[in-house]
Coordinates of C-alpha atoms and ligand atoms in Angstrom, one line a residue:
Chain A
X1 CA 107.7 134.2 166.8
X2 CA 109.8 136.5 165.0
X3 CA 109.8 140.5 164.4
X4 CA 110.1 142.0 161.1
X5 CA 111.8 145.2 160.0
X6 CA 112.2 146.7 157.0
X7 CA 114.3 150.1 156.8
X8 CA 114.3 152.5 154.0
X9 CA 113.3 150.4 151.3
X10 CA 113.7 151.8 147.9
X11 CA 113.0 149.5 145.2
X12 CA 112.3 150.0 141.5
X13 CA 111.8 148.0 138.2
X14 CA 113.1 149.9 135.9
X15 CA 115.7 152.3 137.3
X16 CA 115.4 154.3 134.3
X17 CA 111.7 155.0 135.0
X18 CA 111.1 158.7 136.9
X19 CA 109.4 157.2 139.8
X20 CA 110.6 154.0 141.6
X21 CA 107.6 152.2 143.7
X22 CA 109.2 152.9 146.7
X23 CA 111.5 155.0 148.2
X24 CA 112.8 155.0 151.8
X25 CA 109.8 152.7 152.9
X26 CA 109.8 151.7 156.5
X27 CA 107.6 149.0 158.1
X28 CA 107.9 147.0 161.3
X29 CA 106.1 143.9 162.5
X30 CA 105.5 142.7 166.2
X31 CA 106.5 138.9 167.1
X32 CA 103.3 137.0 166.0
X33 CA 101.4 140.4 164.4
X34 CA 99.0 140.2 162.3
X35 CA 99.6 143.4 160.0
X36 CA 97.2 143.9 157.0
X37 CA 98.0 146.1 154.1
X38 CA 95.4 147.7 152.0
X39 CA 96.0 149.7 149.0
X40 CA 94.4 150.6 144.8
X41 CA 95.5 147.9 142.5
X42 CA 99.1 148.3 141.4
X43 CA 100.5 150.6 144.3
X44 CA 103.1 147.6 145.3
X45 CA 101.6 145.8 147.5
X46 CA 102.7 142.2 145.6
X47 CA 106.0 143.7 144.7
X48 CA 106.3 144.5 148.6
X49 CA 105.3 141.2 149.0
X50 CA 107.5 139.4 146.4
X51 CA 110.8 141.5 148.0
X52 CA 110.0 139.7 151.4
X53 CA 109.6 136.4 150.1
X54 CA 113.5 136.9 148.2
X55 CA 111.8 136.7 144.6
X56 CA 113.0 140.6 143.8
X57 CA 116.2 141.3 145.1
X58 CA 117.6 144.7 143.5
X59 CA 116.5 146.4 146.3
X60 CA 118.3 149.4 148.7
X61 CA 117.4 149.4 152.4
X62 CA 117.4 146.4 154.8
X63 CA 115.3 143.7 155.6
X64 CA 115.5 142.1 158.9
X65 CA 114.0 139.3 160.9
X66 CA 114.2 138.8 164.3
X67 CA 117.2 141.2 164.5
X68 CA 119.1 139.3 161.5
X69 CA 119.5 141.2 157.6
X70 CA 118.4 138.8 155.4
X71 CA 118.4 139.4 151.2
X72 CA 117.1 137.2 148.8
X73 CA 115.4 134.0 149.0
X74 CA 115.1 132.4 153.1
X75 CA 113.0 129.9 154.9
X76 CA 111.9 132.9 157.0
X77 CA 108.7 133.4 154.5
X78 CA 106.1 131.3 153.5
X79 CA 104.6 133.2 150.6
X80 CA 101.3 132.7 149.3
X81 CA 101.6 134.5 146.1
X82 CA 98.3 136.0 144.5
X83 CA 97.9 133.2 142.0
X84 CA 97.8 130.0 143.3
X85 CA 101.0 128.6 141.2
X86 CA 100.1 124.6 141.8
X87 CA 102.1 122.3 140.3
X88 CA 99.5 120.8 137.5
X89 CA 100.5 117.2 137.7
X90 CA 100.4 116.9 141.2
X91 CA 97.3 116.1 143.1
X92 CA 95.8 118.2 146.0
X93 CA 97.6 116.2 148.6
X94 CA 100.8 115.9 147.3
X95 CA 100.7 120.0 146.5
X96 CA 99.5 121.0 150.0
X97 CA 102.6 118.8 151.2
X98 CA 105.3 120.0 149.1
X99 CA 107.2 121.4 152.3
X100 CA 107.5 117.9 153.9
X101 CA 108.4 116.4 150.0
X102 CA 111.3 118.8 149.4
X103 CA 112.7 118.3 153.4
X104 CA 112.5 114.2 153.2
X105 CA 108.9 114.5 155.2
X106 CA 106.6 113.7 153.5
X107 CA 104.3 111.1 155.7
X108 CA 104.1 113.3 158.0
X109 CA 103.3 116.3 155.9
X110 CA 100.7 113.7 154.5
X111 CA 99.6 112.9 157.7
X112 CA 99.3 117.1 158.7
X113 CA 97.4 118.0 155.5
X114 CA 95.1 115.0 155.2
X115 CA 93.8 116.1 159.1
X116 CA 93.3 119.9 157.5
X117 CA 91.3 118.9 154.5
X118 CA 88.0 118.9 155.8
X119 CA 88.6 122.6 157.2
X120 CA 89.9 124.1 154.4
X121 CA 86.9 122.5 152.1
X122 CA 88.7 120.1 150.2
X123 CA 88.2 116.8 151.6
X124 CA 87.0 114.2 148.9
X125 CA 89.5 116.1 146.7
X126 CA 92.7 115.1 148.2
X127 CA 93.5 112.8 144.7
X128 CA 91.8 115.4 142.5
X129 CA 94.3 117.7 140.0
X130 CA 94.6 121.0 140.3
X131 CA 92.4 121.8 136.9
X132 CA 89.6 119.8 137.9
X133 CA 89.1 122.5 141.2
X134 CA 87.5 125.7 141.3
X135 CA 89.1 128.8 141.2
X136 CA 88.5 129.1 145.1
X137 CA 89.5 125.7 145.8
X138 CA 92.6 125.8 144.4
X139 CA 93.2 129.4 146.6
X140 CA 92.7 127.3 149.9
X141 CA 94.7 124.4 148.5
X142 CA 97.5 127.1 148.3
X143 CA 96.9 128.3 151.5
X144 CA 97.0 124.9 153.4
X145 CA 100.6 124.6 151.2
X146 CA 101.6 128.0 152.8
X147 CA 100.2 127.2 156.3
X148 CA 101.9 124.1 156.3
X149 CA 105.1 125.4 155.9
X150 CA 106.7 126.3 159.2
X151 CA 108.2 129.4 158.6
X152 CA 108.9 132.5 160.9
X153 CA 106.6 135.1 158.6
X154 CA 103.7 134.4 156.5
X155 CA 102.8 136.5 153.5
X156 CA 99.7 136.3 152.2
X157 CA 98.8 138.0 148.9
X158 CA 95.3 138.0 148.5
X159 CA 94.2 134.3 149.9
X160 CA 90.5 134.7 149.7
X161 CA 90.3 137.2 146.7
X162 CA 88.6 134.4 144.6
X163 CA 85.8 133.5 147.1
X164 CA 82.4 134.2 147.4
X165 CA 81.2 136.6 150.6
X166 CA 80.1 133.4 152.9
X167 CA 83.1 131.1 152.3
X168 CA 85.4 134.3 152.3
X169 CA 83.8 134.3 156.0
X170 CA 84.5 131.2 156.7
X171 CA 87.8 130.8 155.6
X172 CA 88.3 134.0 158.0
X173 CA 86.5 132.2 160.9
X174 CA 89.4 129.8 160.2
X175 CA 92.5 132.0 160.0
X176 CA 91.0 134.0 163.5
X177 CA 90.8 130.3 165.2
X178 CA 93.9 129.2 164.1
X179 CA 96.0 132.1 164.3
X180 CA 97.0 130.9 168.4
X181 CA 97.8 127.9 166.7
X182 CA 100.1 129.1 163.6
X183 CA 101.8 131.6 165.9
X184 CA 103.5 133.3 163.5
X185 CA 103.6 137.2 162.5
X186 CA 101.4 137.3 159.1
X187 CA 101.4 140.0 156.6
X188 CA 97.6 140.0 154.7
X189 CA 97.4 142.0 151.5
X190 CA 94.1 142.2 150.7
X191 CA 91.4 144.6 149.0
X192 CA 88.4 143.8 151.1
X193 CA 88.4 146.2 154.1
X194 CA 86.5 144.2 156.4
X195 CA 88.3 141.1 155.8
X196 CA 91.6 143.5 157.1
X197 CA 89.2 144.8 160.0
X198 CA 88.5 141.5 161.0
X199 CA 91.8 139.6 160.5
X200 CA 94.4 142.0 161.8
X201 CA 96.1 143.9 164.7
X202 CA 97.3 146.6 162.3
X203 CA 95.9 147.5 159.3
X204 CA 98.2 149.9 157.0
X205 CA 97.3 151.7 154.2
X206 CA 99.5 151.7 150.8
X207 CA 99.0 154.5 147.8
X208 CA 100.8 156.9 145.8
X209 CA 104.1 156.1 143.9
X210 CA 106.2 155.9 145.2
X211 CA 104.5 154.2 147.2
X212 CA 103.5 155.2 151.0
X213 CA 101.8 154.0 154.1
X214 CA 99.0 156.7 154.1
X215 CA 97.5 155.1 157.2
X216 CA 97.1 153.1 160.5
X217 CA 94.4 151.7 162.2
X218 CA 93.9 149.7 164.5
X219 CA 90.6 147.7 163.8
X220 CA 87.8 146.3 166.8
X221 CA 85.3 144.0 166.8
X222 CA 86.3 140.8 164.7
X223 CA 83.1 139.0 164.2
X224 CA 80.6 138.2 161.7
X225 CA 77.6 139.1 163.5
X226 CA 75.5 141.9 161.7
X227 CA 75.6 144.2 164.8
X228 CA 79.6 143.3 164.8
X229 CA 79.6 144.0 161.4
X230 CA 77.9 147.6 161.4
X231 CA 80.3 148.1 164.5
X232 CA 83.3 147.8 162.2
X233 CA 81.3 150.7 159.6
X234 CA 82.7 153.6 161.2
X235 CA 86.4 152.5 161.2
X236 CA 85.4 150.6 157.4
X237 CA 84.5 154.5 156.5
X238 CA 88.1 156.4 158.1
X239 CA 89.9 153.7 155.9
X240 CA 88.0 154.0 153.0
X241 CA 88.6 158.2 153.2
X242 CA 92.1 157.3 153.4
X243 CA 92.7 155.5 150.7
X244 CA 90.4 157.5 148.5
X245 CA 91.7 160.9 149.4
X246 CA 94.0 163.1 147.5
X247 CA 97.0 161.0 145.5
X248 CA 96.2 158.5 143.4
Chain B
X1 CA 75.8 143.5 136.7
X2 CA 72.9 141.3 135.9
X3 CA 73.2 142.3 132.5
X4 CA 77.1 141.4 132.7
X5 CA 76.5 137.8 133.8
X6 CA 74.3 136.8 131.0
X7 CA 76.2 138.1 128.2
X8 CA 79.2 136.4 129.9
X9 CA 77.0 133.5 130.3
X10 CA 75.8 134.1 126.1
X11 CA 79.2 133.9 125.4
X12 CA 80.6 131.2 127.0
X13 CA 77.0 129.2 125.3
X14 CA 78.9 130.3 122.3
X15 CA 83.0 129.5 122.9
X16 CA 81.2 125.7 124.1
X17 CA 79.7 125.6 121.0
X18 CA 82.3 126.4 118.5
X19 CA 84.5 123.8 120.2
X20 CA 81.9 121.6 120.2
X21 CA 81.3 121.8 116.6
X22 CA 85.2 121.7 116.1
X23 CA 85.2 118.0 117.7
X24 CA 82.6 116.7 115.6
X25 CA 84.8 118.3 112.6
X26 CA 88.0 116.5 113.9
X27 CA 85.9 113.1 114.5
X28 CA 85.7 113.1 110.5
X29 CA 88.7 115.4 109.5
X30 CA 90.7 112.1 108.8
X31 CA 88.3 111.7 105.5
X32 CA 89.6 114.5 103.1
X33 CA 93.1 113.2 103.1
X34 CA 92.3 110.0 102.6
X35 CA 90.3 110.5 100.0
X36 CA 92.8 112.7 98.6
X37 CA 95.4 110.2 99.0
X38 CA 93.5 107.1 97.4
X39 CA 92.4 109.5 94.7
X40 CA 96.1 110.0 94.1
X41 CA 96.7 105.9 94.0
X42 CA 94.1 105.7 91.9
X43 CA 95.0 108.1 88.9
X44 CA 98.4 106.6 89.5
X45 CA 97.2 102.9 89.0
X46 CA 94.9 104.2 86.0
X47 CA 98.1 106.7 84.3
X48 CA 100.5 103.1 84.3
X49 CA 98.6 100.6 82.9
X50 CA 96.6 103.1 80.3
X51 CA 100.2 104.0 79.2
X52 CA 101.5 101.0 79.9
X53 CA 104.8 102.1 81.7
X54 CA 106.8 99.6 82.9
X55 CA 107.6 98.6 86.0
X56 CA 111.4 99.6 86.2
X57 CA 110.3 103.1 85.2
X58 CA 107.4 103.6 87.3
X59 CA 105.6 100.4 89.5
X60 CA 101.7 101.2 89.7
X61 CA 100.4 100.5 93.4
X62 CA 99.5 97.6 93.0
X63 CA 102.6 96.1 92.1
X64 CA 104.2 98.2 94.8
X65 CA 101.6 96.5 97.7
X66 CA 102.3 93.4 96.1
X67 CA 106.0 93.3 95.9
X68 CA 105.4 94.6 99.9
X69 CA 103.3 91.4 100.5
X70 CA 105.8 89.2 98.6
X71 CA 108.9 91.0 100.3
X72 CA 107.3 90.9 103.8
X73 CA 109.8 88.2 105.1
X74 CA 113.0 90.3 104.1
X75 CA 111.5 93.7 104.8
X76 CA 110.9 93.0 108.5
X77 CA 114.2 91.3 108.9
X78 CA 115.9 95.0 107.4
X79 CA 112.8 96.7 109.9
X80 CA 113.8 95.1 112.8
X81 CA 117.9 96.1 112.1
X82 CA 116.4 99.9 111.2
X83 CA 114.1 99.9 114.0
X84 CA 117.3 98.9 116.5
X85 CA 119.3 101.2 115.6
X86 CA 116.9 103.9 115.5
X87 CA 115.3 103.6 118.9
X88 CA 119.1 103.4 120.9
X89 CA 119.8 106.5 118.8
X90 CA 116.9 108.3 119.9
X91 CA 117.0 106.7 123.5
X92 CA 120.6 108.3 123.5
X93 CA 119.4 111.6 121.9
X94 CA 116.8 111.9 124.3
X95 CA 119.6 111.5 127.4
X96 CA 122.0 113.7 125.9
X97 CA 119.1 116.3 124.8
X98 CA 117.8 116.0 128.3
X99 CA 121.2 116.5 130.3
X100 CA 122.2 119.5 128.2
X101 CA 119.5 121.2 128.2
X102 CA 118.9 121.1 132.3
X103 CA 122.8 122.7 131.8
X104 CA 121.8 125.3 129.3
X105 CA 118.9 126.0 131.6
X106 CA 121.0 126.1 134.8
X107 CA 124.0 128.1 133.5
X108 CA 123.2 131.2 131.6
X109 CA 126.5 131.4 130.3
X110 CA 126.9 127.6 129.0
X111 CA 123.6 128.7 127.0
X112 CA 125.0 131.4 125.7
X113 CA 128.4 129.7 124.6
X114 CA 126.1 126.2 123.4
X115 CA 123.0 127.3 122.0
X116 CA 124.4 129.7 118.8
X117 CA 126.5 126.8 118.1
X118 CA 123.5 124.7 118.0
X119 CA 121.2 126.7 115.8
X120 CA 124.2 126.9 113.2
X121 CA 124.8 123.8 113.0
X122 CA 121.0 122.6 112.3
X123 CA 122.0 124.2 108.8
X124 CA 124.6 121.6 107.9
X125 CA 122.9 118.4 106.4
X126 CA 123.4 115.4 108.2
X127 CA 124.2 113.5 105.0
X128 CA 127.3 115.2 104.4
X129 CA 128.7 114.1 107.3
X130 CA 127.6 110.8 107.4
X131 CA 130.6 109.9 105.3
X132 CA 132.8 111.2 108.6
X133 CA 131.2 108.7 110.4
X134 CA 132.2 105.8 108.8
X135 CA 135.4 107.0 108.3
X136 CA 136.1 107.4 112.3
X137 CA 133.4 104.4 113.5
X138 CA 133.4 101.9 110.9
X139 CA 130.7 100.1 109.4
X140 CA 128.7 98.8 112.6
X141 CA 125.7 100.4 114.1
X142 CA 128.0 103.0 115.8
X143 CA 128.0 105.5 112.7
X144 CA 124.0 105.1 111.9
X145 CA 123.1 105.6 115.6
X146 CA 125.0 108.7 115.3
X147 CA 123.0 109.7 112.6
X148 CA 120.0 109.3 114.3
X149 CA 121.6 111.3 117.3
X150 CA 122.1 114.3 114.8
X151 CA 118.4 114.3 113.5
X152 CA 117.2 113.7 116.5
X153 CA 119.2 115.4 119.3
X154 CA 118.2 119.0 118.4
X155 CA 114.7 118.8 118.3
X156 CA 114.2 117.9 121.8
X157 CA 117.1 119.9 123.5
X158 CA 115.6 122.8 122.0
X159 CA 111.8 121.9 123.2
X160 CA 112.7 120.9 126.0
X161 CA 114.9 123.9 127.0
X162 CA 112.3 126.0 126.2
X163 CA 109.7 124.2 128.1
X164 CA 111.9 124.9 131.3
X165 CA 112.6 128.3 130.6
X166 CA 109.1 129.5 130.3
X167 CA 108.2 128.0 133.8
X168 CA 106.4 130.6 136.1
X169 CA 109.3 132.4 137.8
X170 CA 107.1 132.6 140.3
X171 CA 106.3 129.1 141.1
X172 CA 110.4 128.7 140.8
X173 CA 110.4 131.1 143.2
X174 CA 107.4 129.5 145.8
X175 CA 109.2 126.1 145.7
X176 CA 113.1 127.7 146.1
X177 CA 111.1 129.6 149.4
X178 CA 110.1 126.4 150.8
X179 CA 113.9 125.3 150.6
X180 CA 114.1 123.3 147.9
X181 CA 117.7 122.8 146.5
X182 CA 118.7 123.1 142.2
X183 CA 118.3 119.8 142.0
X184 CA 114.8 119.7 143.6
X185 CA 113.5 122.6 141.5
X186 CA 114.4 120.8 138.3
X187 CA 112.5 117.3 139.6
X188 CA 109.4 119.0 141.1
X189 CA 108.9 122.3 138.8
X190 CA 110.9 122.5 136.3
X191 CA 111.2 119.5 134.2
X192 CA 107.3 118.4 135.2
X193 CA 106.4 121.8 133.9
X194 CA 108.2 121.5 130.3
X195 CA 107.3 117.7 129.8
X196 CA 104.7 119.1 127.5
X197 CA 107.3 120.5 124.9
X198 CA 110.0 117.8 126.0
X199 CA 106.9 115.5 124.1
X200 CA 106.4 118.2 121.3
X201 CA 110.0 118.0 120.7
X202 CA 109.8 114.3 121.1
X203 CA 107.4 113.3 118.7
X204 CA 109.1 115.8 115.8
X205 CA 112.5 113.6 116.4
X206 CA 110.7 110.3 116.6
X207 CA 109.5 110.9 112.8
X208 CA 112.4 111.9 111.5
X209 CA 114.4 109.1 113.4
X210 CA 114.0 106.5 111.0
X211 CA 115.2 108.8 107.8
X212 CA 118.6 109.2 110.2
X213 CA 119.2 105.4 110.1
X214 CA 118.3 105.3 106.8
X215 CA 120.8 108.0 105.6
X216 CA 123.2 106.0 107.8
X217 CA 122.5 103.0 106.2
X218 CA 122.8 104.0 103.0
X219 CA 126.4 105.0 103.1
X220 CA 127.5 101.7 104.3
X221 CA 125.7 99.0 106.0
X222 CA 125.2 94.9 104.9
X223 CA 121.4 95.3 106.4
X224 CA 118.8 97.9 107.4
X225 CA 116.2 99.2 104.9
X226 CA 118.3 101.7 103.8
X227 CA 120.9 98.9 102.7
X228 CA 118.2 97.0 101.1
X229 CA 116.7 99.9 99.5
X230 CA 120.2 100.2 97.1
X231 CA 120.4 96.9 96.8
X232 CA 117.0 96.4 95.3
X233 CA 117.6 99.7 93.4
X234 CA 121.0 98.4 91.8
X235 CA 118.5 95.6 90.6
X236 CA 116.0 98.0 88.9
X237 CA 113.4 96.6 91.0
X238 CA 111.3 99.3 91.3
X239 CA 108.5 97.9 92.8
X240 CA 110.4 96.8 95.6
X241 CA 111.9 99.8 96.1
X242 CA 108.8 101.7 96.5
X243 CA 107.7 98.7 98.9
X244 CA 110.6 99.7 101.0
X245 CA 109.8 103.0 100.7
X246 CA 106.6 102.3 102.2
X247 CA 108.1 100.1 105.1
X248 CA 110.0 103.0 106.2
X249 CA 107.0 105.4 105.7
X250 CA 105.2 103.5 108.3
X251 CA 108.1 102.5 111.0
X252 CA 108.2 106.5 111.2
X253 CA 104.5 106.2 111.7
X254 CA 104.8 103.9 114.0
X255 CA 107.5 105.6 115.8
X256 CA 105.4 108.9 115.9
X257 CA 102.3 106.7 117.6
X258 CA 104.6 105.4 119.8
X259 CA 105.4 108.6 121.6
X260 CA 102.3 109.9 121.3
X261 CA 100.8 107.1 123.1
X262 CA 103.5 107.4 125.5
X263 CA 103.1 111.1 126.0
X264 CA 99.4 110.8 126.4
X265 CA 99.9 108.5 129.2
X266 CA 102.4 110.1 130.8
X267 CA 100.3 113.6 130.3
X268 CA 97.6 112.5 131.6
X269 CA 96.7 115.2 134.1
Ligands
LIG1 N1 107.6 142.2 136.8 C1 107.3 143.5 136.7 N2 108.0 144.3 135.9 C2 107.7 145.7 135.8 N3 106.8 146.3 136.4 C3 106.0 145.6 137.3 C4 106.3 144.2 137.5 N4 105.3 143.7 138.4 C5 104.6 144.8 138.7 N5 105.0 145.9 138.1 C6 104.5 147.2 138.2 O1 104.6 147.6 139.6 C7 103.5 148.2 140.1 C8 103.0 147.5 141.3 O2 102.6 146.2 141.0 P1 102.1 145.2 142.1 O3 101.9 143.9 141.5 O4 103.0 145.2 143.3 O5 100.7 145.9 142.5 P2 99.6 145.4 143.6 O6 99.5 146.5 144.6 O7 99.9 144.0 144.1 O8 98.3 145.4 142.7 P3 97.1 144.4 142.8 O9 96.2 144.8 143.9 O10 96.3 144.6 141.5 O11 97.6 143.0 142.9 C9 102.4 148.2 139.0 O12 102.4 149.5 138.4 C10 103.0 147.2 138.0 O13 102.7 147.6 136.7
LIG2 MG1 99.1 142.2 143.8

């Protein structure tokens, strides 16, 4: 388990632009956190995301994991981007076990993901292409990818966002039991504000540009009974007030 | 919301049926041409023998399918000598396409040096420099096979380039994350991901491939259809001509099916 620090992060596409999406953004993560970020569409929240996982490197500040500065692409993330990015001629199997492929593994990566494919919904699919799945079956397919990839920090960009209310639930069920077993400091972007209630230890929230952490909660009851649920309603309303209030 | 979801539903009703209605058109679309083409035979069979032109002017097509039916034995001797030369050229188009392009890909700056080049030289005409080619390789197979490399090289270095270059950045990105090495990203993402135009580019250079050993085989050669093509033209036999015309019309059909049949397997998925 692995701490994450970033310090002063100023990032921006276009330098040219007036304002860059962030500027002097700080951010720490606990060993084995689980830190959600809310936010409105297009604050930065991928772009945060994609700077972790090495894909955007013209960045100022410093990134640093478990004490070390790293910059660019490292086998400290597994990123699971916000589209599901399979490779097309590549059946389910084979995709979920593209970490063991690339790193000479791949019976055992077989072996892992086969065992998983009943949880994550997909069993009777392991031969099937990605283009003959549904839009939410191909999310969890990239998530069993990203879970199976033994990295320090996970980044997940939206996992459920293309699932219905009760499998969104159960997928989360999941994530809460496994998240002993993963052991590793997670950073959930998300939308849903229950889903970051119920996932996280943290939950930030992102607006403005450039781009700040308005917020911090720290979220209670994780279940998905209704009396858990309504229990959640008064924190579900601070966050929502945050995020709604002035900028933006 | 409810609303929403049954236009949505109303319109996707109407995308199915358009492209349903666009199958049954392409079940029958291979009728107009044909009958466009056989119309054409036709007046040409009818304009010949109403003006009674003869043959060494203008062969109606009959005489032409005959002569091909008469000439069989020779024409598939000359085939088989086109064919051979053709396919090594475009099996060594398709390595040296394939190598340069995963360079031009890799190094931004050897694309930037190569690819001008390239373009450019797409506007000088093979045929002209054909006669080079016997002049430095002689009169084997070497120059025609070169030939064939010119027509067919550029085609699928280009496609194929392009297929890789238009991969998702970020699914180069996921896969570099998970460790993969240069070499990895090209065999798992890269070169899977551009197969599609690699095939486009493919079945363009498999066409023209048999013109290239033709042109080749014109210049010098003692077999090939291009060679038998002059030959028979020196003797004014028309007819024959156009039957070899016809051969070589349909080994660059039948090199076109080929890769389509190959890329249809190997697309698959
Ligand atoms: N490749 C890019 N080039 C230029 N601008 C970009 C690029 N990607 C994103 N942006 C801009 O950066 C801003 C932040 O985008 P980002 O994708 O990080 O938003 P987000 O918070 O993930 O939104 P969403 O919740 O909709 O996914 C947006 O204004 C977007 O237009
Ligand atoms: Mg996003």
């Amino acid at each position: 388990m692995t701490d994450l620090k970033i310090e002063n992060l100023t990032f921006a596409y276009d330098e040219r632009s007036e304002a860059p999406i962030f500027e002097r953004l700080n951010l720490t993560a606990a060993p084995g956190e689980f830190l959600s970020i809310l936010g409105p569409s297009g604050c930065g929240k991928s772009t945060l995301l994609n700077i972790l996982s090495g894909a955007l490197t013209s960045y100022d500040g410093r990134i640093a994991v478990g004490g070390e500065t790293t910059r660019g692409i490292s086998s400290h993330f597994a990123c699971m981007p916000q589209d599901d990015l399979l490779i097309p001629r590549r059946n389910i199997l084979d995709n979920a076990c593209l970490y063991g492929t690339l790193h000479g593994k791949k019976k055992e990566y077989r072996a892992m993901a086969m065992k998983n494919m009943e949880l994550f919904g997909l069993s009777g699919y392991e031969r099937a292409y990605p283009s003959q799945l549904s839009g939410g079956m191909r999310q969890r397919a990239a998530f069993l990818r990203t879970a199976l990839c033994p990295a320090d920090i996970m980044l997940l960009d939206e996992p459920f966002g293309a699932l219905d209310v009760i499998t969104r639930g159960d997928m989360q069920d999941w994530l809460l039991s496994v998240r002993g077993e993963l052991n590793r400091t997670t950073i959930l972007v998300t939308h849903d504000i229950d889903e970051a209630i119920r996932l996280s230890d943290r939950i930030l929230a992102m607006k403005g540009r450039p781009a700040i952490f308005a917020g911090e909660f720290i979220p209670g009851p994780k279940g998905r009974q209704r009396e858990e649920r309504l229990a959640r309603a008064p924190l579900w309303e601070k966050i929502y007030a945050c995020l709604q209030s002035e900028t933006r | 919301m409810k609303r929403e979801s049954v236009q949505a539903k109303t319109k996707r009703t109407d995308i199915l049926g358009e492209s349903r209605a666009k199958d049954a058109r392409g079940r029958f679309a291979i009728i107009p041409p044909v009958a466009v083409f056989t119309g054409a035979l036709v007046v040409w069979e009818i304009v010949v023998r109403l003006r009674d032109i003869p043959k060494y002017v203008l062969p109606a097509p009959a005489a032409v399918f005959a002569a091909f039916a008469e000439d069989a034995p020779a024409l598939a001797h000359h085939s088989a000598v086109t064919l051979g030369e053709t396919v090594v050229g475009l099996l060594i188009s398709v390595a040296v396409a394939m190598i340069t392009a995963v360079l031009m890909d890799a190094f931004a700056k050897f694309r930037e040096a190569v690819y001008p080049l390239l373009v450019v030289s797409q506007t000088i005409p093979v045929i002209v420099l054909a006669p080079l080619f016997i002049i430095y390789l002689g009169f084997g197979a070497a120059p025609k096979i070169l030939t064939v490399v010119l027509m067919c090289y550029f085609p699928i270095a280009v496609n194929f380039l392009d297929g890789m270059r238009r991969t998702d950045i970020g699914l180069v990105n996921l896969v570099r994350s998970f460790g993969a090495k240069p070499l990895q990203i090209y065999a798992t993402v890269k070169i899977p991901m551009a197969l599609p135009s690699f095939f486009s580019g493919l079945r363009i250079a498999a066409t023209y491939s048999i013109m290239g050993a033709v042109v080749g085989e014109w210049l010098s050669s003692d077999s090939g259809l291009g060679y038998y093509m002059l030959r028979v033209k020196n003797g004014y036999q028309l007819d024959r001509v156009f039957a070899t015309i016809l051969a070589i019309i349909l080994l660059s059909l039948l090199m076109n099916g080929i890769v389509r049949l190959l890329s249809s397997i190997i697309l698959k998925q």
